[in-house]
Amino acid sequence: MPANSFNNFTEYGIGIGLRVPHYRHILSQKPVVDWFEIISENFMVDGGRPLEVLDSILEQYRVVQHGVAMYFGSADRLSREHLKKLKRLVKRTKTPWLSDHLCWGSVDGRYTHDLLPMPYTFAAAKATADNIREARDFLEVPICVENVSSYAEFHASEMTEWEFLSEVVERADCGILLDVNNIYVSSQNHNFDPYDYLNNVPPDRVGQIHIAGHSKFEKYILDTHDHPVLDPVWKMYAHAVKLVGRTATLLEWDDSIPTFDEVHNEALKANQFVEKLENAPA
Amino acid sequence: MKRSKPISSSKSLKTPRLDVRSRAELKALQSLMATAVFRPLTAQDGMQPRWIDGGKTSDLASTFIKPNDRLTSFDRLEIYNRVYWFRVLDCLYDDYPGLRAILGERKFMKLITAYLAKYPSASFTLRNLGSRLETFLRDEPRWVAPRPELALDMIRFEWAQVVAFDDGARPAITPDDILDARPEKLRLGLQPYLSLLELNYEVDEFLVAVKKSESAVLRSEASNTFEAMPHASGPEKRIRLPKRKRIHLAVHRHDNMLYYKRLDPEGFVILTALREGASVEDACLRGLSSTKRIGIDWSEEIKDYFNNWASLGWFCRFSKK
Ligand SMILES: [Fe+2]
């Protein structure tokens, strides 16, 4: 049952990212998985094996698109060519919603292939929201924007990150993909309380949650997606679910990828928090 | 939300701080940061201490990035600078194992660093990162001295594989489709994923040997992850470089598997002519006039060529583009 207009897919359950090392296992063993998240850009190609694999997956699984290169926060307008390619893929996957990041990553047609942090200002929020609206109108699919992990803050910022996220999604009237690992990573890098973040984003706009592992370095934490989810992140996840209710959740594991079963079992741990919540006395 | 008072204010006139109160100012900030991110790293994999104008990069960084209790503005900007370079170098490292084997690791890293400094990524996907490598090396062959020809052959061959992997396919034409067509009028298109290469070295056999000696290289996926700077693992095993020999290659895919196929010189001329828009008859005439081989039944040979190419699905409807 939809929780609200931005969380229409509460029954989606726990998904995992579709990654190349698991293709063979998935296609031959056909494991039961609630849904797969694909990186849109990996399938925005004209033909060949990527699309063949995708079509086989689509025959048996629900797929949700997650992008890494729309760059809603870039000061430049979104590329029409990019949107057209993305729309072709949206039609193919029939993704029920689509996500990308609250970040920038390109200037004047040069691409950093990174999710760069935004200055948290009203002007930046407006520019970003305008881009999100344009994308949604063109793609005709609901959009959730994801908070990124960051390693730098700007002097220009006029508000906190969660205020900025709220400002953007209210202006764009879109959903949130809440990445609790990213919140944790940023809270450590920028000395804030991650629960202040969780408690202050509009819960009714959260349409999806990301969980992931990260790496600790001497002076900062890096969002590496190459570990199991760490305890503080699971605790935050439990808190987030308390605030937003049952929400489609996805485990990201992008590097040093272990076996399919290992990734899937790690993801399914999320269920215990949802069940705990639902079995708790009202 | 109520507009709160900006946190940033120019504390000193020496280091004015960048505000972002409009889309134009957002653009200025992003252009500045992108310029910093795209600048090559030092030999120690750090951010360059001097900015473009000769001033300190740390002064520049402090105009827009806040320090914290552990890291300076410079340190924080450097994280992004490093992540960018590790990611793009890692990508080309994986995509060009043949070129890497020809040049050796050190020279290869120098070359791709210089390339990316001149041609930063111009595409949303890392798949296209090497698309201008050939242009770069035609302009600056010194990066691949003393083997510019061999390196160029390998680059063209490795790029053709990127194309063959995921470029578009159009509906294939079968011999039955064109049974009644007149060869002097008939034009055939070739699949977009098919590349035709005339090369001076046997790079195909060399690459097979290189790949055999390396573990299978998987195309890495786009994702928000940090990757370590690629470095040589242990002493390099040098494979004997290919001999000079004129070869003709078709790089293509079949059932979504990648293949390279040697072509007769005449077959290469015919296919190239077809791609340029020549009629089937003209293409065959060009093929025949190029031949140095004697004692061959060319009508049989050409029939075999076309049957083979059609069975591989290489032909599609001709379009002018
Ligand atoms: Fe995420």
GROMACS .gro file of N, CA and C and ligand atoms in nm, chain A residues 37 66 101 146-147 177 179 182 210-212 223 225 250 252, chain B residues 224, ligand 1:
model
   49
   37GLU      N    1   1.837  -0.277  -0.856
   37GLU     CA    2   1.862  -0.139  -0.898
   37GLU      C    3   1.972  -0.142  -1.003
   66HIS      N    4   1.873   0.387  -1.129
   66HIS     CA    5   1.946   0.480  -1.045
   66HIS      C    6   2.056   0.542  -1.130
  101HIS      N    7   2.147   1.188  -0.806
  101HIS     CA    8   2.203   1.249  -0.686
  101HIS      C    9   2.184   1.401  -0.677
  146GLU      N   10   1.897   1.179  -0.429
  146GLU     CA   11   1.974   1.115  -0.323
  146GLU      C   12   2.079   1.210  -0.266
  147ASN      N   13   2.087   1.213  -0.134
  147ASN     CA   14   2.194   1.287  -0.066
  147ASN      C   15   2.326   1.213  -0.088
  177LEU      N   16   1.569   0.997  -0.210
  177LEU     CA   17   1.633   0.868  -0.187
  177LEU      C   18   1.729   0.895  -0.072
  179ASP      N   19   2.007   0.817   0.161
  179ASP     CA   20   2.120   0.726   0.177
  179ASP      C   21   2.174   0.743   0.319
  182ASN      N   22   2.554   0.755   0.346
  182ASN     CA   23   2.609   0.885   0.307
  182ASN      C   24   2.593   0.988   0.419
  210HIS      N   25   1.892   0.396   0.076
  210HIS     CA   26   2.016   0.326   0.043
  210HIS      C   27   2.092   0.293   0.169
  211ILE      N   28   2.147   0.173   0.174
  211ILE     CA   29   2.242   0.139   0.278
  211ILE      C   30   2.370   0.088   0.209
  212ALA      N   31   2.484   0.105   0.274
  212ALA     CA   32   2.610   0.064   0.212
  212ALA      C   33   2.719   0.059   0.317
  223ASP      N   34   3.323   0.701   0.117
  223ASP     CA   35   3.206   0.620   0.080
  223ASP      C   36   3.249   0.519  -0.025
  225HIS      N   37   3.161   0.174  -0.064
  225HIS     CA   38   3.069   0.068  -0.110
  225HIS      C   39   3.141  -0.065  -0.127
  250LEU      N   40   1.765  -0.048  -0.056
  250LEU     CA   41   1.863  -0.110  -0.142
  250LEU      C   42   2.004  -0.106  -0.083
  252GLU      N   43   2.393  -0.105  -0.152
  252GLU     CA   44   2.491  -0.077  -0.258
  252GLU      C   45   2.623  -0.146  -0.224
  506ASN      N   46   2.952   0.547  -0.763
  506ASN     CA   47   3.009   0.648  -0.676
  506ASN      C   48   3.109   0.584  -0.583
  604FE      FE   49   2.363   0.576  -0.249
   0.00000   0.00000   0.00000
